[in-house]
mmCIF file of C-alpha atoms in Angstrom:
data_model
loop_
_atom_site.group_PDB
_atom_site.id
_atom_site.type_symbol
_atom_site.label_atom_id
_atom_site.label_comp_id
_atom_site.label_asym_id
_atom_site.label_seq_id
_atom_site.Cartn_x
_atom_site.Cartn_y
_atom_site.Cartn_z
ATOM 1 C CA MET A 1 9.220 -87.344 0.168
ATOM 2 C CA THR A 2 9.327 -90.610 -1.675
ATOM 3 C CA ASP A 3 6.830 -93.401 -1.208
ATOM 4 C CA GLU A 4 9.516 -95.389 0.609
ATOM 5 C CA ALA A 5 9.832 -92.805 3.430
ATOM 6 C CA PRO A 6 7.521 -94.631 5.874
ATOM 7 C CA GLU A 7 9.767 -97.696 5.526
ATOM 8 C CA LEU A 8 12.915 -95.803 6.501
ATOM 9 C CA ARG A 9 14.402 -96.904 9.804
ATOM 10 C CA ALA A 10 13.698 -94.572 12.735
ATOM 11 C CA SER A 11 16.496 -93.470 15.038
ATOM 12 C CA ASP A 12 16.475 -93.107 18.819
ATOM 13 C CA ALA A 13 16.227 -89.333 18.317
ATOM 14 C CA ASP A 14 13.131 -89.798 16.110
ATOM 15 C CA ARG A 15 11.449 -91.912 18.766
ATOM 16 C CA GLU A 16 12.321 -89.412 21.492
ATOM 17 C CA ARG A 17 10.857 -86.483 19.517
ATOM 18 C CA VAL A 18 7.566 -88.351 19.141
ATOM 19 C CA ALA A 19 7.682 -89.159 22.869
ATOM 20 C CA GLU A 20 8.061 -85.431 23.630
ATOM 21 C CA VAL A 21 4.906 -84.673 21.633
ATOM 22 C CA LEU A 22 3.035 -87.363 23.569
ATOM 23 C CA ARG A 23 4.216 -85.961 26.914
ATOM 24 C CA ASP A 24 3.038 -82.485 25.928
ATOM 25 C CA ALA A 25 -0.329 -83.915 24.874
ATOM 26 C CA LEU A 26 -0.668 -85.628 28.266
ATOM 27 C CA ALA A 27 0.184 -82.405 30.089
ATOM 28 C CA GLU A 28 -2.425 -80.513 28.025
ATOM 29 C CA GLY A 29 -5.119 -83.124 28.693
ATOM 30 C CA ARG A 30 -5.341 -84.303 25.074
ATOM 31 C CA LEU A 31 -4.426 -87.856 26.119
ATOM 32 C CA ASP A 32 -5.341 -89.720 29.266
ATOM 33 C CA MET A 33 -2.709 -91.767 31.100
ATOM 34 C CA GLU A 34 -3.783 -95.071 29.534
ATOM 35 C CA GLU A 35 -3.590 -93.673 25.986
ATOM 36 C CA PHE A 36 -0.260 -92.031 26.809
ATOM 37 C CA ASP A 37 1.238 -95.280 28.123
ATOM 38 C CA GLU A 38 0.059 -97.239 25.071
ATOM 39 C CA ARG A 39 1.398 -94.718 22.554
ATOM 40 C CA LEU A 40 4.654 -94.182 24.406
ATOM 41 C CA GLU A 41 5.342 -97.909 24.514
ATOM 42 C CA ALA A 42 4.570 -98.116 20.792
ATOM 43 C CA ALA A 43 6.894 -95.169 20.097
ATOM 44 C CA TYR A 44 9.862 -96.775 21.839
ATOM 45 C CA LYS A 45 9.200 -100.077 20.042
ATOM 46 C CA ALA A 46 8.785 -98.460 16.595
ATOM 47 C CA ARG A 47 11.417 -99.396 14.027
ATOM 48 C CA THR A 48 10.280 -97.292 11.030
ATOM 49 C CA TYR A 49 8.760 -93.870 10.342
ATOM 50 C CA GLY A 50 5.599 -95.651 9.250
ATOM 51 C CA GLU A 51 5.179 -97.104 12.746
ATOM 52 C CA LEU A 52 5.737 -93.704 14.368
ATOM 53 C CA ALA A 53 3.323 -91.851 12.068
ATOM 54 C CA PRO A 54 -0.050 -92.885 13.598
ATOM 55 C CA LEU A 55 1.038 -92.012 17.144
ATOM 56 C CA THR A 56 0.790 -88.231 16.694
ATOM 57 C CA ARG A 57 -1.473 -87.902 13.637
ATOM 58 C CA ASP A 58 -4.425 -86.661 15.733
ATOM 59 C CA LEU A 59 -2.339 -84.247 17.851
ATOM 60 C CA PRO A 60 -1.544 -80.573 17.089
ATOM 61 C CA ALA A 61 2.172 -81.222 17.058
ATOM 62 C CA GLY A 62 3.209 -78.133 15.078
ATOM 63 C CA ARG A 63 4.090 -77.548 11.475
ATOM 64 C CA HIS A 64 4.110 -80.227 8.775
ATOM 65 C CA ALA A 65 7.643 -81.025 7.764
ATOM 66 C CA THR A 66 8.775 -81.518 4.209
ATOM 67 C CA ALA A 67 12.511 -82.018 4.602
ATOM 68 C CA ALA A 68 14.178 -85.366 4.223
ATOM 69 C CA GLY A 69 13.590 -87.600 7.203
ATOM 70 C CA THR A 70 10.180 -86.039 7.924
ATOM 71 C CA PHE A 71 6.568 -86.540 6.861
ATOM 72 C CA SER A 72 4.261 -84.267 4.886
ATOM 73 C CA GLY A 73 0.756 -84.214 3.512
ATOM 74 C CA THR A 74 -1.596 -86.275 5.645
ATOM 75 C CA ASP A 75 1.166 -87.626 7.882
ATOM 76 C CA PRO A 76 1.586 -86.302 11.446
ATOM 77 C CA ALA A 77 2.848 -82.769 11.991
ATOM 78 C CA VAL A 78 5.937 -83.966 13.839
ATOM 79 C CA SER A 79 9.376 -83.214 12.551
ATOM 80 C CA LEU A 80 11.502 -86.326 12.843
ATOM 81 C CA ARG A 81 14.636 -84.275 12.432
ATOM 82 C CA LYS A 82 15.804 -82.027 15.245
ATOM 83 C CA GLU A 83 15.858 -78.385 14.210
ATOM 84 C CA ALA A 84 18.724 -76.310 15.570
ATOM 85 C CA VAL A 85 17.773 -73.486 17.923
ATOM 86 C CA PRO A 86 19.581 -70.237 17.070
ATOM 87 C CA GLY A 87 22.292 -69.717 19.642
ATOM 88 C CA GLY A 88 21.410 -73.034 21.287
ATOM 89 C CA GLY A 89 19.587 -73.448 24.582
ATOM 90 C CA TRP A 90 18.426 -70.132 25.975
ATOM 91 C CA GLY A 91 19.485 -68.257 22.836
ATOM 92 C CA GLY A 92 16.205 -69.101 21.132
ATOM 93 C CA ARG A 93 14.198 -67.573 23.991
ATOM 94 C CA ILE A 94 15.845 -64.134 23.957
ATOM 95 C CA VAL A 95 13.690 -62.692 21.185
ATOM 96 C CA GLY A 96 13.920 -58.891 21.581
ATOM 97 C CA GLY A 97 10.974 -56.626 20.861
ATOM 98 C CA GLU A 98 8.587 -54.918 23.250
ATOM 99 C CA GLY A 99 7.033 -57.914 24.953
ATOM 100 C CA SER A 100 3.502 -59.263 24.631
ATOM 101 C CA SER A 101 2.325 -57.805 27.971
ATOM 102 C CA SER A 102 3.858 -55.042 30.080
ATOM 103 C CA TRP A 103 1.464 -54.698 33.029
ATOM 104 C CA ALA A 104 -1.230 -56.421 35.092
ATOM 105 C CA VAL A 105 -3.662 -55.291 37.806
ATOM 106 C CA ALA A 106 -5.665 -57.226 40.405
ATOM 107 C CA ILE A 107 -8.059 -55.218 42.609
ATOM 108 C CA MET A 108 -10.082 -57.606 44.753
ATOM 109 C CA SER A 109 -9.502 -60.087 41.955
ATOM 110 C CA GLY A 110 -6.607 -61.854 40.291
ATOM 111 C CA PHE A 111 -4.422 -61.989 37.198
ATOM 112 C CA GLN A 112 -2.186 -64.503 35.459
ATOM 113 C CA ARG A 113 0.597 -64.289 32.940
ATOM 114 C CA LYS A 114 1.586 -67.808 31.943
ATOM 115 C CA GLY A 115 2.217 -70.089 29.015
ATOM 116 C CA THR A 116 4.026 -68.821 25.944
ATOM 117 C CA TRP A 117 4.381 -65.040 26.209
ATOM 118 C CA THR A 118 7.201 -62.512 25.867
ATOM 119 C CA VAL A 119 8.421 -60.797 29.020
ATOM 120 C CA PRO A 120 9.290 -57.137 28.288
ATOM 121 C CA LYS A 121 12.368 -55.401 29.661
ATOM 122 C CA ARG A 122 10.143 -54.034 32.442
ATOM 123 C CA PHE A 123 6.876 -55.601 33.596
ATOM 124 C CA THR A 124 4.768 -53.829 36.262
ATOM 125 C CA CYS A 125 1.969 -55.380 38.300
ATOM 126 C CA PHE A 126 -0.306 -54.178 41.104
ATOM 127 C CA ALA A 127 -2.336 -56.307 43.517
ATOM 128 C CA PHE A 128 -4.749 -54.792 46.058
ATOM 129 C CA TRP A 129 -6.802 -57.265 48.055
ATOM 130 C CA GLY A 130 -6.094 -59.673 45.284
ATOM 131 C CA GLY A 131 -3.415 -61.887 43.844
ATOM 132 C CA GLY A 132 -1.438 -62.502 40.715
ATOM 133 C CA GLU A 133 0.732 -65.169 39.144
ATOM 134 C CA ILE A 134 3.608 -64.454 36.768
ATOM 135 C CA ASP A 135 4.854 -67.714 35.283
ATOM 136 C CA LEU A 136 8.088 -67.503 33.263
ATOM 137 C CA ARG A 137 8.640 -71.228 32.702
ATOM 138 C CA GLU A 138 7.502 -71.212 29.056
ATOM 139 C CA ALA A 139 8.054 -67.509 28.404
ATOM 140 C CA ASN A 140 10.373 -65.789 25.953
ATOM 141 C CA PHE A 141 12.337 -62.713 26.999
ATOM 142 C CA ALA A 142 12.759 -59.354 25.298
ATOM 143 C CA ASP A 143 16.224 -58.980 26.804
ATOM 144 C CA ARG A 144 18.819 -60.928 28.750
ATOM 145 C CA GLU A 145 17.936 -58.841 31.799
ATOM 146 C CA VAL A 146 14.306 -58.108 32.623
ATOM 147 C CA GLU A 147 12.712 -56.347 35.586
ATOM 148 C CA ILE A 148 9.430 -57.339 37.216
ATOM 149 C CA ASN A 149 8.120 -54.533 39.408
ATOM 150 C CA CYS A 150 5.518 -55.777 41.913
ATOM 151 C CA VAL A 151 3.321 -53.653 44.174
ATOM 152 C CA ALA A 152 1.296 -55.758 46.624
ATOM 153 C CA ILE A 153 -0.994 -54.018 49.127
ATOM 154 C CA MET A 154 -2.933 -56.477 51.281
ATOM 155 C CA GLY A 155 -2.454 -58.877 48.409
ATOM 156 C CA GLY A 156 0.164 -61.112 46.896
ATOM 157 C CA VAL A 157 2.086 -61.858 43.724
ATOM 158 C CA GLU A 158 3.742 -65.178 42.900
ATOM 159 C CA VAL A 159 6.623 -65.218 40.406
ATOM 160 C CA ILE A 160 7.530 -68.651 39.024
ATOM 161 C CA VAL A 161 10.866 -69.015 37.248
ATOM 162 C CA PRO A 162 12.375 -72.032 35.446
ATOM 163 C CA PRO A 163 15.650 -73.696 36.447
ATOM 164 C CA GLY A 164 18.690 -71.925 35.038
ATOM 165 C CA VAL A 165 17.397 -68.364 35.390
ATOM 166 C CA GLU A 166 19.218 -66.007 37.754
ATOM 167 C CA VAL A 167 16.977 -64.192 40.241
ATOM 168 C CA VAL A 168 17.782 -60.895 41.971
ATOM 169 C CA VAL A 169 15.280 -59.540 44.531
ATOM 170 C CA ARG A 170 15.349 -55.830 45.424
ATOM 171 C CA GLY A 171 11.839 -55.209 46.746
ATOM 172 C CA ILE A 172 10.919 -53.461 49.995
ATOM 173 C CA GLY A 173 8.387 -54.869 52.448
ATOM 174 C CA ILE A 174 6.516 -53.107 55.293
ATOM 175 C CA MET A 175 4.498 -55.581 57.345
ATOM 176 C CA GLY A 176 4.992 -57.709 54.289
ATOM 177 C CA GLY A 177 7.908 -59.099 52.394
ATOM 178 C CA PHE A 178 9.733 -60.365 49.319
ATOM 179 C CA ASP A 179 10.921 -63.944 48.972
ATOM 180 C CA HIS A 180 14.729 -64.160 48.663
ATOM 181 C CA ARG A 181 15.103 -67.954 48.695
ATOM 182 C CA GLU A 182 15.881 -68.264 44.973
ATOM 183 C CA GLU A 183 18.667 -65.687 44.994
ATOM 184 C CA GLY A 184 22.253 -66.806 44.601
ATOM 185 C CA VAL A 185 21.539 -69.701 42.218
ATOM 186 C CA PRO A 186 24.009 -69.465 39.283
ATOM 187 C CA ARG A 187 22.368 -69.073 35.908
ATOM 188 C CA GLU A 188 22.968 -71.317 32.953
ATOM 189 C CA PRO A 189 24.993 -69.985 30.000
ATOM 190 C CA GLY A 190 22.837 -67.588 27.976
ATOM 191 C CA ALA A 191 19.965 -67.617 30.472
ATOM 192 C CA PRO A 192 18.308 -64.313 31.407
ATOM 193 C CA ARG A 193 18.549 -62.453 34.720
ATOM 194 C CA VAL A 194 15.206 -61.629 36.344
ATOM 195 C CA ILE A 195 15.261 -58.651 38.727
ATOM 196 C CA ILE A 196 12.252 -58.402 41.045
ATOM 197 C CA THR A 197 11.601 -54.988 42.534
ATOM 198 C CA GLY A 198 8.668 -53.194 44.102
ATOM 199 C CA PHE A 199 6.831 -52.637 47.368
ATOM 200 C CA ALA A 200 4.753 -54.876 49.636
ATOM 201 C CA PHE A 201 2.498 -53.519 52.418
ATOM 202 C CA TRP A 202 0.565 -56.125 54.375
ATOM 203 C CA GLY A 203 1.239 -58.328 51.429
ATOM 204 C CA GLY A 204 3.940 -60.422 49.873
ATOM 205 C CA VAL A 205 5.812 -61.293 46.702
ATOM 206 C CA GLY A 206 6.861 -64.920 46.446
ATOM 207 C CA VAL A 207 9.463 -66.379 44.110
ATOM 208 C CA GLU A 208 9.561 -70.074 43.315
ATOM 209 C CA ARG A 209 11.645 -72.148 40.917
ATOM 210 C CA LYS A 210 9.651 -74.921 39.208
ATOM 211 C CA LEU A 211 9.823 -77.268 36.258
ATOM 212 C CA THR A 212 7.027 -77.208 33.701
ATOM 213 C CA LYS A 213 4.398 -79.911 33.999
ATOM 214 C CA ALA A 214 5.641 -81.470 30.761
ATOM 215 C CA GLU A 215 9.212 -81.567 32.112
ATOM 216 C CA ARG A 216 8.055 -83.160 35.369
ATOM 217 C CA LEU A 217 6.185 -85.793 33.368
ATOM 218 C CA ARG A 218 9.255 -86.361 31.200
ATOM 219 C CA GLN A 219 11.451 -86.909 34.250
ATOM 220 C CA LYS A 220 8.829 -89.181 35.794
ATOM 221 C CA GLU A 221 8.722 -91.196 32.571
ATOM 222 C CA GLU A 222 12.518 -91.414 32.475
ATOM 223 C CA ARG A 223 12.542 -92.765 36.035
ATOM 224 C CA ARG A 224 9.820 -95.260 35.080
ATOM 225 C CA GLN A 225 11.815 -96.423 32.063
ATOM 226 C CA GLU A 226 14.953 -96.787 34.191
ATOM 227 C CA LYS A 227 13.011 -98.863 36.706
ATOM 228 C CA LEU A 228 11.651 -101.082 33.930
ATOM 229 C CA GLU A 229 15.144 -101.531 32.508
ATOM 230 C CA ARG A 230 16.546 -102.480 35.938
ATOM 231 C CA ARG A 231 13.671 -104.933 36.415
ATOM 232 C CA ALA A 232 14.336 -106.476 33.002
ATOM 233 C CA GLN A 233 18.036 -106.788 33.826
ATOM 234 C CA ARG A 234 17.214 -108.527 37.111
ATOM 235 C CA ARG A 235 14.903 -110.951 35.282
ATOM 236 C CA GLU A 236 17.640 -111.716 32.755
ATOM 237 C CA LEU A 237 20.166 -112.279 35.543
ATOM 238 C CA GLN A 238 17.759 -114.570 37.405
ATOM 239 C CA ALA A 239 17.050 -116.516 34.204
ATOM 240 C CA ALA A 240 20.787 -116.871 33.574
ATOM 241 C CA ARG A 241 21.332 -118.161 37.103
ATOM 242 C CA ARG A 242 18.464 -120.646 36.749
ATOM 243 C CA GLU A 243 19.936 -121.878 33.488
ATOM 244 C CA GLU A 244 23.354 -122.167 35.110
ATOM 245 C CA ARG A 245 21.905 -124.246 37.948
ATOM 246 C CA ARG A 246 20.013 -126.419 35.464
ATOM 247 C CA GLN A 247 23.169 -127.028 33.451
ATOM 248 C CA ASP A 248 25.016 -127.868 36.656
ATOM 249 C CA ARG A 249 22.365 -130.447 37.617
ATOM 250 C CA VAL A 250 22.554 -132.005 34.145
ATOM 251 C CA PHE A 251 26.334 -132.157 34.382
ATOM 252 C CA ARG A 252 26.247 -133.833 37.815
ATOM 253 C CA ARG A 253 23.616 -136.321 36.603
ATOM 254 C CA GLU A 254 25.775 -137.228 33.615
ATOM 255 C CA GLU A 255 28.806 -137.707 35.881
ATOM 256 C CA HIS A 256 26.755 -139.928 38.151
ATOM 257 C CA TRP A 257 25.734 -142.221 35.263
ATOM 258 C CA GLU A 258 29.302 -142.346 34.001
ATOM 259 C CA ASP A 259 30.557 -143.411 37.468
ATOM 260 C CA ARG A 260 28.045 -146.265 37.489
#
């Protein structure tokens, strides 16, 4: 990087990447809502890399970038150039391998599998007088088709999948049941298929499709920005109409004096 890098003009994509880091920090509790609002407003107003730099310097935003259009050294660990994901979209989340966890047990207790983890080709869980949560929203996948085998006896298991994933439910319930509501939703190109099998006795296996907290915050922020833009447009229109009326009054006054 040259010394002039902080003075380079930032693009809309640069500002949006910094905004994504701020949204993640809010979701993780690193920023409160007031700090988030202040930094986000500053990010969208920033015109140079130097103005963007302080907004994420104290956040664990990932690796330090050294390529052109990025910062290095003591500058924030935010790449201001979008890195391509191999295969695009879901391609970067089909990682192969054995998976980071292949089973879970809850006996009069509970378990969770959530955050960034790798779902194996077959994951088995057992809940007896207990409950478990399997959250796939931020997970990677060992294969394009994975199986989650759930056994729930007087207990329950909740499987949370992100939008775009295809869900197939093949479990058997006796005085219990498997949730089939998310079946039949077409998957996005390259997205994995999640097959849920198993057995429920006096228990249940639920399946729910949810956005991540960061994505919900992003959508909420987008709606807020759209509302602000519409409000600004209305103010501009009202100001233009007031000016038009003022000009009309001036014109009529001038005509009146000319008639006299």
